[in-house]
Coordinates of C-alpha atoms in Angstrom, one line a residue:
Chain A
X21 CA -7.0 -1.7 3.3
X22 CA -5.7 -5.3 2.1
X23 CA -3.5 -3.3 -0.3
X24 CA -2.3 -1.3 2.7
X25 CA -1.5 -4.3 4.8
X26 CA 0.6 -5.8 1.8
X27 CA 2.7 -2.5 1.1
X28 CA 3.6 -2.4 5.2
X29 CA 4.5 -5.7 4.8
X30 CA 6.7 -5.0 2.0
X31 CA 8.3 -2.1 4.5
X32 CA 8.9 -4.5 7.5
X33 CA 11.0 -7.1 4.5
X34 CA 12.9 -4.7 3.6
X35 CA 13.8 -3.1 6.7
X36 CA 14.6 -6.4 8.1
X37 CA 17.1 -7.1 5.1
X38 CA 18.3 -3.4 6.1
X39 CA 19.2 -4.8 9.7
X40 CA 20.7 -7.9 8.7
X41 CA 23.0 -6.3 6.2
X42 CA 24.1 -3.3 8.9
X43 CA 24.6 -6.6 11.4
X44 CA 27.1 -8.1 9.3
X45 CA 28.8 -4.8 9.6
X46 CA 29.2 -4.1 12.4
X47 CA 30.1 -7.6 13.1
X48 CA 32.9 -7.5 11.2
X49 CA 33.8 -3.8 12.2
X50 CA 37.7 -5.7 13.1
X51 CA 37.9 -7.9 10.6
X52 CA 41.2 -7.0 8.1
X53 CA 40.0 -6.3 4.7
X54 CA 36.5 -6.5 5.2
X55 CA 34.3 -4.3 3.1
X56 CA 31.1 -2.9 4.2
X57 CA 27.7 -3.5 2.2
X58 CA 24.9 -1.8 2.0
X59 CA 20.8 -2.7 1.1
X60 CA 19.6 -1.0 -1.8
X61 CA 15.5 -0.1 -2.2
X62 CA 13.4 0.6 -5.3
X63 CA 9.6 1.3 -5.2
X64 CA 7.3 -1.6 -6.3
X65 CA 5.0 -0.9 -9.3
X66 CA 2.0 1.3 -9.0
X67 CA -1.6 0.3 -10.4
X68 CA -3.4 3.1 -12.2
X69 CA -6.6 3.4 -10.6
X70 CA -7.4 6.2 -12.9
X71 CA -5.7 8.2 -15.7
X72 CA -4.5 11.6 -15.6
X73 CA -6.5 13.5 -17.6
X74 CA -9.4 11.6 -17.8
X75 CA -13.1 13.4 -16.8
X76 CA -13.8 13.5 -13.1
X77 CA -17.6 14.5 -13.3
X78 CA -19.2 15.1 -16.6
X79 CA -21.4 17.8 -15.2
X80 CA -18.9 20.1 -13.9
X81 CA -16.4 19.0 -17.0
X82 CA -13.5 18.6 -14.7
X83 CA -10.8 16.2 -15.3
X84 CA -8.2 14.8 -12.9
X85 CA -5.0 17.0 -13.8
X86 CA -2.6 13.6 -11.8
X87 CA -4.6 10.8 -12.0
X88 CA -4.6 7.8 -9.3
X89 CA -1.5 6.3 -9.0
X90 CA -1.0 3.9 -6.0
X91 CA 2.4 2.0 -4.8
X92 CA 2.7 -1.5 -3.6
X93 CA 5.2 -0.7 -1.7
X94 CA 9.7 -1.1 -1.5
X95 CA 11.7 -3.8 -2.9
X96 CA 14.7 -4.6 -1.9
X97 CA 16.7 -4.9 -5.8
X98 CA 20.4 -4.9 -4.2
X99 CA 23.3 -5.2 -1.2
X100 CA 25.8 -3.5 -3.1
X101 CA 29.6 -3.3 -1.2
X102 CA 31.9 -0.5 -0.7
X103 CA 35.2 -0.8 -2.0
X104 CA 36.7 1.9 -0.3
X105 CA 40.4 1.4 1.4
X106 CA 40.1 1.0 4.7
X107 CA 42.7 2.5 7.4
X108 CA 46.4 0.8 7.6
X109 CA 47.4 -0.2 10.7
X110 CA 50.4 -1.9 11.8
X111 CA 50.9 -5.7 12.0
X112 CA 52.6 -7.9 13.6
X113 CA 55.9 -8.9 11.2
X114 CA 57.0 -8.6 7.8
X115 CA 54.5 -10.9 6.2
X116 CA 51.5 -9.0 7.0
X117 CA 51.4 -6.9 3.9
X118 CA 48.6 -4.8 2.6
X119 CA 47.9 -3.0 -0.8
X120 CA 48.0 0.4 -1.1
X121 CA 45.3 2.0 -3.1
X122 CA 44.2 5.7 -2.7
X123 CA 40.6 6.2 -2.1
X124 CA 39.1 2.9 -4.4
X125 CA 39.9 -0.2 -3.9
X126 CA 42.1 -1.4 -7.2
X127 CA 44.2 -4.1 -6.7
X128 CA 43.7 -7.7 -5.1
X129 CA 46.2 -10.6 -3.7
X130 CA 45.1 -13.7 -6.0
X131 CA 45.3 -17.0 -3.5
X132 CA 44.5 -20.9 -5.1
X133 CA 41.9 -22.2 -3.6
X134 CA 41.9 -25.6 -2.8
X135 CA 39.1 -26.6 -5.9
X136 CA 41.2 -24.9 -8.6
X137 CA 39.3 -21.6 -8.6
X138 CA 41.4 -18.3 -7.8
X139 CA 40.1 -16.6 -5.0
X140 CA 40.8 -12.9 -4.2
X141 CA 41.2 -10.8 -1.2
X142 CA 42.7 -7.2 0.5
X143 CA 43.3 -9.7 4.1
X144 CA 47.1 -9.8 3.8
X145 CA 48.0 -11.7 6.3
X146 CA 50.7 -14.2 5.0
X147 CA 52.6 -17.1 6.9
X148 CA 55.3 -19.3 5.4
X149 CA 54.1 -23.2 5.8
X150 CA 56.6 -26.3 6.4
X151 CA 57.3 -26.4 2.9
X152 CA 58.6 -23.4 2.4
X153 CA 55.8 -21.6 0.6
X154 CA 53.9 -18.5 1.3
X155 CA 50.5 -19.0 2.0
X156 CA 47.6 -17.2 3.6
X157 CA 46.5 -17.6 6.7
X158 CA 43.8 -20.2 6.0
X159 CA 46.7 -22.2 4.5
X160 CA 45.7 -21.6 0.9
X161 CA 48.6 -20.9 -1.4
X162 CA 49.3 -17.6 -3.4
X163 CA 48.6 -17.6 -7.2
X164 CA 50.9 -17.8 -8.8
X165 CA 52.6 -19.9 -6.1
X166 CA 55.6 -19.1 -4.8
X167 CA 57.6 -21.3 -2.8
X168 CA 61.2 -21.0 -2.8
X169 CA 61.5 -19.8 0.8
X170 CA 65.0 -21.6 2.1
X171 CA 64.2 -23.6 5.3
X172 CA 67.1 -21.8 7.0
X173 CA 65.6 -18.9 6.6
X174 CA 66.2 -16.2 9.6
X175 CA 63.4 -13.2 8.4
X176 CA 61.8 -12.6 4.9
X177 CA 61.8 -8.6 3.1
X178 CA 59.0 -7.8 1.3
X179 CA 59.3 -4.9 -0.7
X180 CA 57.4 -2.6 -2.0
X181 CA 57.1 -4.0 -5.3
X182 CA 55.8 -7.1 -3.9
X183 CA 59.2 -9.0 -4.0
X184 CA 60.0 -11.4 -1.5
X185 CA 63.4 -11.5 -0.4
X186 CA 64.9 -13.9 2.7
X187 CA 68.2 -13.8 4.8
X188 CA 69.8 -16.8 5.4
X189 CA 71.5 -17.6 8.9
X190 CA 75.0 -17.0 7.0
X191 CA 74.7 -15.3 4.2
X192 CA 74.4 -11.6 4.4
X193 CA 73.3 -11.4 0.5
X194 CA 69.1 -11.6 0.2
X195 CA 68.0 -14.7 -1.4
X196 CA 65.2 -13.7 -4.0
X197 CA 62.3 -16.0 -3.4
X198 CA 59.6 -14.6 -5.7
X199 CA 57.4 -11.8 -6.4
X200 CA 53.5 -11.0 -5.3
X201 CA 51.0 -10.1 -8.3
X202 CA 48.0 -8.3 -7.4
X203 CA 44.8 -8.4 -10.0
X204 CA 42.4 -5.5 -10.4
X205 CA 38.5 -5.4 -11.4
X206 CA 37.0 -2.8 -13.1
X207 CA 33.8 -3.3 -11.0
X208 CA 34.5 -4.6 -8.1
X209 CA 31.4 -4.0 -6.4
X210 CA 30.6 -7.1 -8.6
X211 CA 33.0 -9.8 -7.5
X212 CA 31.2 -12.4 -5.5
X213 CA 31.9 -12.7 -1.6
X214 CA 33.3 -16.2 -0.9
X215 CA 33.6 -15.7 2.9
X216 CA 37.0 -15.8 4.7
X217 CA 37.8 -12.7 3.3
X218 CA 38.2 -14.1 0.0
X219 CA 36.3 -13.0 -3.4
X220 CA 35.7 -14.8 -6.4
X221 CA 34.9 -13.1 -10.0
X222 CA 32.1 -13.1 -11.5
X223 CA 30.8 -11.8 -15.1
X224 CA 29.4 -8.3 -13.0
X225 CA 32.9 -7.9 -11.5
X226 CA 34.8 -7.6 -15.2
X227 CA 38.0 -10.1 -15.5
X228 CA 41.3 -9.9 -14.0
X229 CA 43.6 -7.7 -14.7
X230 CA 47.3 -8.5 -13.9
X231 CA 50.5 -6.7 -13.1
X232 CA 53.2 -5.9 -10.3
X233 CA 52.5 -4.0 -7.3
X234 CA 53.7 0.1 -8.1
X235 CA 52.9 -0.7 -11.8
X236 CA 50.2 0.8 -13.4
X237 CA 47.2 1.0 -11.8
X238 CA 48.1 -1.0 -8.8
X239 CA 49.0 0.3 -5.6
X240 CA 52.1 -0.5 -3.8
X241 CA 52.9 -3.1 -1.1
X242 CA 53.4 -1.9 2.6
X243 CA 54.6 -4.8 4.6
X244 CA 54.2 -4.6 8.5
X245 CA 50.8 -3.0 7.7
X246 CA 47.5 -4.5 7.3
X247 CA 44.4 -3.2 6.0
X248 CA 41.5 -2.8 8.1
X249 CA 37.9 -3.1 7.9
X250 CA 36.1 0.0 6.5
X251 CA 33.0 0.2 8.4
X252 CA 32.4 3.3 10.0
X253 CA 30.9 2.2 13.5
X254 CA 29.5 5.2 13.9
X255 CA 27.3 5.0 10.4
X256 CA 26.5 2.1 11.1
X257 CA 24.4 2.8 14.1
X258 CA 22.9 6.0 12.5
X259 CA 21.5 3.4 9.5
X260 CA 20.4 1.1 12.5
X261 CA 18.3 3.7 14.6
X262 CA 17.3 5.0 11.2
X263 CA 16.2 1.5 9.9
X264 CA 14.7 0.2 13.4
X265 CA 12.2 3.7 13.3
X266 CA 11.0 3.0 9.8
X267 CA 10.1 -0.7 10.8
X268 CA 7.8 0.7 13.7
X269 CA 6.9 3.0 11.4
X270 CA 5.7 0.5 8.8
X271 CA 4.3 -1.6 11.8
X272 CA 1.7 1.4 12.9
X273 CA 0.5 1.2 9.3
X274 CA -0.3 -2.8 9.5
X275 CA -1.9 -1.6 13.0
X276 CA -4.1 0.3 11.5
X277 CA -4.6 -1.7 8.4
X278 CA -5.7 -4.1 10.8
X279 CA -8.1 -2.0 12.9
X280 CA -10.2 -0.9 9.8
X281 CA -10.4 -4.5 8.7
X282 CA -12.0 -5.1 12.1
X283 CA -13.6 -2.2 12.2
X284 CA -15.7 -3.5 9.0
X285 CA -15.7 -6.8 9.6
X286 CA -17.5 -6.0 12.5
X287 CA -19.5 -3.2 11.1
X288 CA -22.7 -5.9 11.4
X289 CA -23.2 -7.4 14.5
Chain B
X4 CA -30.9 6.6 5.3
X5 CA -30.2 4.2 2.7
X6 CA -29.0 7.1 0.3
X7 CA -26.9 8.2 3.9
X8 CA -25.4 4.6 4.6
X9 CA -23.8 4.8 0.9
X10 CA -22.5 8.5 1.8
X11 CA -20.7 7.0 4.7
X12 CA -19.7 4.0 3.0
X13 CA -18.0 5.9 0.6
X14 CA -16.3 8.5 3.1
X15 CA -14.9 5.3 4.9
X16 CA -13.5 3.9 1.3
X17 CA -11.5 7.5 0.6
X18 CA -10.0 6.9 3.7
X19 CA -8.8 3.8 3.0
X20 CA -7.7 4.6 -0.1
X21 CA -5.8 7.3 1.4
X22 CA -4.2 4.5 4.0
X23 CA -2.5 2.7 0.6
X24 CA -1.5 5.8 -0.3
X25 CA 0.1 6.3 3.2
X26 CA 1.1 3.3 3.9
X27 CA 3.3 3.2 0.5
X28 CA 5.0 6.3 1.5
X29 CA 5.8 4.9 4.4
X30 CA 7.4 1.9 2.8
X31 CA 9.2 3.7 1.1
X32 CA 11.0 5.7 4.0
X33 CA 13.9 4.0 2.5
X34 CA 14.3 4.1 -1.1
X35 CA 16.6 7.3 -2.2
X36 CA 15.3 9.8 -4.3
X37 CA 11.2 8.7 -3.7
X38 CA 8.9 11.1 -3.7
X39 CA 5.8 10.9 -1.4
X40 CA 2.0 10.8 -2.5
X41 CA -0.8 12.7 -1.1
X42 CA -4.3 11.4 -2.0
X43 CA -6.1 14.5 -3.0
X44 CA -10.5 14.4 -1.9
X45 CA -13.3 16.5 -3.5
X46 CA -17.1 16.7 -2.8
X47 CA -19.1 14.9 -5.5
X48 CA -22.3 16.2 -6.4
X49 CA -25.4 14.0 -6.1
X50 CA -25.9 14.1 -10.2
X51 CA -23.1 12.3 -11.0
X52 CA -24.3 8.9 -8.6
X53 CA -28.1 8.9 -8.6
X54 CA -31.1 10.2 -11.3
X55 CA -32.7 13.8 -10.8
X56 CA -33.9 13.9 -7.1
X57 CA -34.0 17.3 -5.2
X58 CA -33.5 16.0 -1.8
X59 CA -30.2 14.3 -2.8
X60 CA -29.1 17.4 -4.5
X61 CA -29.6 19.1 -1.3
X62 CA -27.4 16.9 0.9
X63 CA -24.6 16.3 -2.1
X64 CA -23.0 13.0 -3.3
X65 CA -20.1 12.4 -0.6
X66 CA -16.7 12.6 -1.2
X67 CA -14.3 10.6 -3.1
X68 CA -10.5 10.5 -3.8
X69 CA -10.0 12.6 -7.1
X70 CA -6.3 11.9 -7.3
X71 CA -2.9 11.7 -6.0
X72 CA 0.1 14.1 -6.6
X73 CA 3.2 14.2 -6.0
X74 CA 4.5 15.9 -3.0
X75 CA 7.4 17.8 -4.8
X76 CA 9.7 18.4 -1.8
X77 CA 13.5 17.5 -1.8
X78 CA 14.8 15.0 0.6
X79 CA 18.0 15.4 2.5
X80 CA 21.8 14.4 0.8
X81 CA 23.5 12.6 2.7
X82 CA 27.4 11.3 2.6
X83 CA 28.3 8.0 1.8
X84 CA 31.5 8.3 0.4
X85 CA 30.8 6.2 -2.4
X86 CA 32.5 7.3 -5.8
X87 CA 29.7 6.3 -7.4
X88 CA 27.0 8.0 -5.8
X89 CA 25.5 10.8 -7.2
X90 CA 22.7 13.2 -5.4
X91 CA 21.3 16.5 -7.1
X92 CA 21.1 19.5 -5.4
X93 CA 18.3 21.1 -7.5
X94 CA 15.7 20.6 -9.5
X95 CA 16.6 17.6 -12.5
X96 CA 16.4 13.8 -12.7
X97 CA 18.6 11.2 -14.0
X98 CA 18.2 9.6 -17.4
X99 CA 18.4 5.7 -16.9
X100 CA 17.7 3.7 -20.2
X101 CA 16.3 0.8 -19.0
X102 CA 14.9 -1.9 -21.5
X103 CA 14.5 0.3 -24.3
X104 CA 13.0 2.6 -23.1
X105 CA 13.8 5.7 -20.7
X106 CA 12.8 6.2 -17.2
X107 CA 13.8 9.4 -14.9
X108 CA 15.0 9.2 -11.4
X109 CA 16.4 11.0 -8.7
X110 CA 18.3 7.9 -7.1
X111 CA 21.9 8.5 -7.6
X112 CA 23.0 4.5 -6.5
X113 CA 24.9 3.9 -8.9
X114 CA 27.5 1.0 -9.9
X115 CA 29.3 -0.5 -12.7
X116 CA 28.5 -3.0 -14.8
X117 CA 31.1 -5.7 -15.7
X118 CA 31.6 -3.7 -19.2
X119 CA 32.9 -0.6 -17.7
X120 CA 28.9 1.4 -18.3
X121 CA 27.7 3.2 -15.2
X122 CA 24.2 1.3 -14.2
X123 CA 21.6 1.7 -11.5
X124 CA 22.0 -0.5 -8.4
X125 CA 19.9 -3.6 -9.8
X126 CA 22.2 -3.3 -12.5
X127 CA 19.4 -3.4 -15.3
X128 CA 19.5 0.2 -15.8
X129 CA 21.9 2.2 -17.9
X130 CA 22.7 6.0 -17.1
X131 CA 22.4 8.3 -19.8
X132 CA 24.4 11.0 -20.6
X133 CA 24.7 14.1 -22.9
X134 CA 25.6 11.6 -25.8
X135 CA 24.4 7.7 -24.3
X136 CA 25.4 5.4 -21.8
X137 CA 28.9 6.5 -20.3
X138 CA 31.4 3.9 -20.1
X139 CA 34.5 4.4 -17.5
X140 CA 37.5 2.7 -16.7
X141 CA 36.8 1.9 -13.2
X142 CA 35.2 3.4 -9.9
X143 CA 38.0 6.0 -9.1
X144 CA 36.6 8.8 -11.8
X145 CA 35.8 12.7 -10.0
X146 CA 32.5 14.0 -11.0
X147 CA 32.1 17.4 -11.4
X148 CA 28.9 19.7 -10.2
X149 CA 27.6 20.2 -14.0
X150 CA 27.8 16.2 -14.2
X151 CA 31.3 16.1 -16.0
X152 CA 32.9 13.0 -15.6
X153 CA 36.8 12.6 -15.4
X154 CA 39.8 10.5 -14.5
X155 CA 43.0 10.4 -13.9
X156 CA 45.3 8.2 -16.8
X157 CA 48.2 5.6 -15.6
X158 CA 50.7 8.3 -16.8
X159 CA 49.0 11.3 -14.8
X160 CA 47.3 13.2 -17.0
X161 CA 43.0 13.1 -17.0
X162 CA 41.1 11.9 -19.5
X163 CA 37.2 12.8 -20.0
X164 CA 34.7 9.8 -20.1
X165 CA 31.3 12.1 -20.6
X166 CA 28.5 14.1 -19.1
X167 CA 25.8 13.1 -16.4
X168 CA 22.5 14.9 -17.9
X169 CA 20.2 16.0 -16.0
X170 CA 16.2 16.4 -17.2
X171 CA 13.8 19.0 -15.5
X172 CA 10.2 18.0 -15.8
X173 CA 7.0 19.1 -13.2
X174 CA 6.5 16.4 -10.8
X175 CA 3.4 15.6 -11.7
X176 CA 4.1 15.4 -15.4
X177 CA 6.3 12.3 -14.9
X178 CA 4.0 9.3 -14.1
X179 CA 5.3 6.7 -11.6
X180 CA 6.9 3.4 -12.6
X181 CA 8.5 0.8 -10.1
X182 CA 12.2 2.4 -9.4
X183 CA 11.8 5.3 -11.6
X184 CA 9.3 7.8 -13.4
X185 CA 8.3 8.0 -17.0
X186 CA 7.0 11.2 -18.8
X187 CA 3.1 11.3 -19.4
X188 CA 1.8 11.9 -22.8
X189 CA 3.5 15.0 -24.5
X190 CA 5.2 16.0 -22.0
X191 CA 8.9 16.8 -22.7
X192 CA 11.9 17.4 -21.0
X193 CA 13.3 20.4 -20.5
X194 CA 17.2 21.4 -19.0
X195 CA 17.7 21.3 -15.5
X196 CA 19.4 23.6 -13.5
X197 CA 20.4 21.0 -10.9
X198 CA 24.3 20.1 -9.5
X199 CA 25.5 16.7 -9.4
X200 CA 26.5 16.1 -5.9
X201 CA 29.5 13.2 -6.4
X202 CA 29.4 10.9 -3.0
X203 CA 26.4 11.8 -1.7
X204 CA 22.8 9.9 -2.0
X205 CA 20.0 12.0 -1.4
X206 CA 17.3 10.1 0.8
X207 CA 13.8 9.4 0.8
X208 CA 11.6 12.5 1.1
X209 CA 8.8 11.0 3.7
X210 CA 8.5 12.7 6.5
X211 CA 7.5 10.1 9.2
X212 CA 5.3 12.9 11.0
X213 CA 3.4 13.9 8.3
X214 CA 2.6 9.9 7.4
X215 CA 1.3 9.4 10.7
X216 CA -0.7 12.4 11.5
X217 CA -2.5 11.8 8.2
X218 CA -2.4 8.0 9.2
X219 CA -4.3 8.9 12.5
X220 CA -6.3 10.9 10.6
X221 CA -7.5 8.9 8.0
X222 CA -8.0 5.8 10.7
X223 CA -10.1 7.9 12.7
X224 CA -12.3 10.0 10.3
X225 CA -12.8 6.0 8.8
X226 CA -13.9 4.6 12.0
X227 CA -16.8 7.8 12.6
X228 CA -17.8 6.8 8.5
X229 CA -18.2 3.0 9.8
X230 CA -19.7 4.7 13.3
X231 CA -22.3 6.2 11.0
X232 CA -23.0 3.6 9.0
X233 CA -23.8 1.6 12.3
X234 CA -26.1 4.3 13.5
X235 CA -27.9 4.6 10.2
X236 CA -28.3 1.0 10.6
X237 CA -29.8 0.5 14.1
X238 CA -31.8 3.8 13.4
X239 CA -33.4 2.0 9.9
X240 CA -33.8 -1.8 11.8
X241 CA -36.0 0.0 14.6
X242 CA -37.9 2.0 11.6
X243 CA -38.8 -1.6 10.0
X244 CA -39.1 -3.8 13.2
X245 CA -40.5 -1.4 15.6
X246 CA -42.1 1.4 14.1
X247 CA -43.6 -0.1 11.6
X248 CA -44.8 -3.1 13.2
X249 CA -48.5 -3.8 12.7
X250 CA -50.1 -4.6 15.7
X251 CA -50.9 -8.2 16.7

């Protein structure tokens, strides 16, 4: 019965982990480049409380043919995230670009973050700051920087190769101000979420890969588009009702955990 | 009575045993690819608990839990999308080298490891195929229903990274180990005829009806043990304080 309370409780962790992690979802069902997660369960050990095999009742010469195996119940071992492309949508002006991959996620913009470390993200919202330098929309510059926008500047082209081109007030010939270069993981289920839509890699992720949007492996750049988050709403609330009905579930067995506990503690009155 | 309080006591202990057993399933409603339990009962005869005595041979020695098997029944695929995932339709598990040594599963939840090997989701795990771990490129590969895994190279052609193998064995010949099975004694693995199902995880078997019927079941049928221990009890207390109270 104590084992039975302590595998429920097991249940009622990990369905709570199961909760939080579809309520960051759907929380962030608008936000651009945002990537879903989901919890991952494994079974908990078992204690062999007899061996297959072994004799049941020496009269009758039987022998248990499956033994007594009993669980302790789920862990919780990861919250893995998706790195599926999300939908493109448009966005509000030339400097909203967004990467595009078919199917997996493959290629990253690469922004300096303020302590040194490169920081990576799909969220391609880019502004020009009062220095003339592309940066994201938290202010952080791109990696590698580039920063020769002129301050008479009357609209920026981005192509699809990631170049960045701007028109001066008079001078119909594009100025070329520098060229965006995307990095790719092999895993990148692994990188480590940073928060503000920004990654950072880890040893699980694999290292950076280089190289020029359309090259390669990497996607090309659509500017005027962003990238969307790809949380399915609808899924989302399926794993909810799903998740919330094995909590009860696991909540009936602590119930009656419970009531044969008091039934035998009060066996003797 | 005595002999009948110990009876009850023990029908009330198979039933909680079969509550762990229950209540891990449940736990478990979760976890993709698990299997639920079902604690099997059978009568014990009065030899095998007390000496030689014809009365207790009559009434029979109670009941105890004599194991628990495997209940052997698919649970549903579902869709995630996930390039990655990988559900069989069939009978077969996964080979998943883990530590040195080789456990079987059915969870298809896989990932990549920062190498390029495809690993389980806890990343500890390795997934074995035809010829050892498989090592890929990156997360855009197709995986094909015999488990053949491919991909397409930078200048368009496809290039073949290995084979997903998939081991039959009887389910209750594979003994359970946190997050995967391992093969009793002797027993050996045979080919499956299962189809590797690429995006698609297939989910816990439980069925939460099942759980709690047997649940209610095995609550109740404990309480009437515990019930008779009580009445065996008040029936023995006024044997030795009333009946057999000497006068004065």
């Amino acid at each position: 019965m104590l084992r039975a309370l302590n595998t429920a409780a097991t249940g009622l962790e990990a369905q709570q982990l199961n909760v939080d992690v579809i309520a960051n979802n759907l929380a962030n069902v608008n936000t651009t480049g945002f990537k879903r997660s989901r919890a991952e369960f494994a079974d908990l050990l078992y204690a062999q409380l007899r061996e297959p095999g072994s004799a049941v009742s020496q009269s009758e010469g039987l022998i248990s043919p499956t033994g007594i195996q009993v669980g302790h119940g789920v862990r919780s071992v990861a919250v893995s995230t998706q790195f599926t492309v999300g939908a493109f949508t448009q966005g509000n002006g030339p400097l909203d670009v967004s990467i595009e991959d078919q199917g997996q996620v493959r290629g990253f913009i690469q922004v300096q973050l303020p302590n040194g470390q490169t920081a990576y993200t799909r969220d391609g919202t880019l502004q020009v700051n009062s220095e003339g330098e592309i940066v994201t929309s938290s202010g952080y510059k791109l990696f590698p920087a580039i920063t020769g926008v002129p301050s008479d500047y009357v609209s920026l082209q981005i192509g699809t190769d990631g170049t960045i081109q701007a028109i001066q007030a008079n001078n119909p010939t594009p100025v070329d101000v520098g060229q965006i270069e995307l990095a790719s993981f092999i895993n990148p289920a692994g990188l480590r979420a940073y928060g503000s839509n920004f990654y950072l890699e880890t040893e699980a992720s694999g290292s950076a890969e280089r190289g020029n949007p359309g090259e390669d492996q990497f996607g090309v750049i659509r500017s005027g588009f962003l990238e969307s988050s790809n949380v399915e709403a609808v899924r989302e609330l399926v794993s909810l009702i799903t998740a919330q009905r094995a909590y009860e579930m696991n909540s009936r067995v602590i119930q009656t955990a419970d009531e044969m506990l008091q039934t035998t503690a009060t066996l003797r009155r | 009575m005595v002999y009948g309080m110990y009876l009850s006591a023990g029908g009330a202990i198979s039933q909680s045993e079969r509550a762990d057993v229950i209540a891990n399933n449940v736990a478990n409603a979760s976890t993709p690819g698990f299997r639920p339990q079902a604690a099997t009962f059978r009568q014990y005869l009065a030899e095998e608990l007390t000496p030689r005595s014809e009365l207790a041979s009559a009434l029979g020695g109670g009941s105890g839990v004599y194991g628990t098997g495997t209940i052997d029944r698919p649970g549903r695929l579902v869709q995630t999308g996930r390039s990655l995932d990988m559900a069989i339709h069939g009978q077969g598990y996964f080979a998943v080298e883990r530590e040195g040594r080789i456990t079987y599963t059915r969870d298809g939840s896989f990932t990549l490891s920062g190498d390029g090997e495809i690993v389980t989701s806890d990343g500890l795990g390795r997934l074995l195929g035809a010829s050892g771990p498989i090592s890929v490129p990156g997360t855009d590969v197709i995986i094909s229903e015999e488990g053949s895994i491919t991909g397409r190279t930078v200048d368009g052609g496809t290039e073949e990274y290995g084979t997903v193998a998939l081991w039959g064995f009887r389910a209750n010949d594979l003994e359970r180990a946190g997050g995967g099975f391992v093969p009793r004694q002797g027993a050996v693995p045979t080919a499956a005829d299962g189809r590797v199902r690429q995006g698609s995880i297939e989910q816990s078997a439980v069925e939460p009806v099942r759980e709690m019927s047997e649940l209610v079941e095995a609550l109740r049928v404990f309480e009437a043990n515990m019930q008779f221990v009580r009445i065996q009890d008040s029936a023995l207390q006024r044997a030795v304080n009333d009946i057999a109270r000497l006068p004065g």
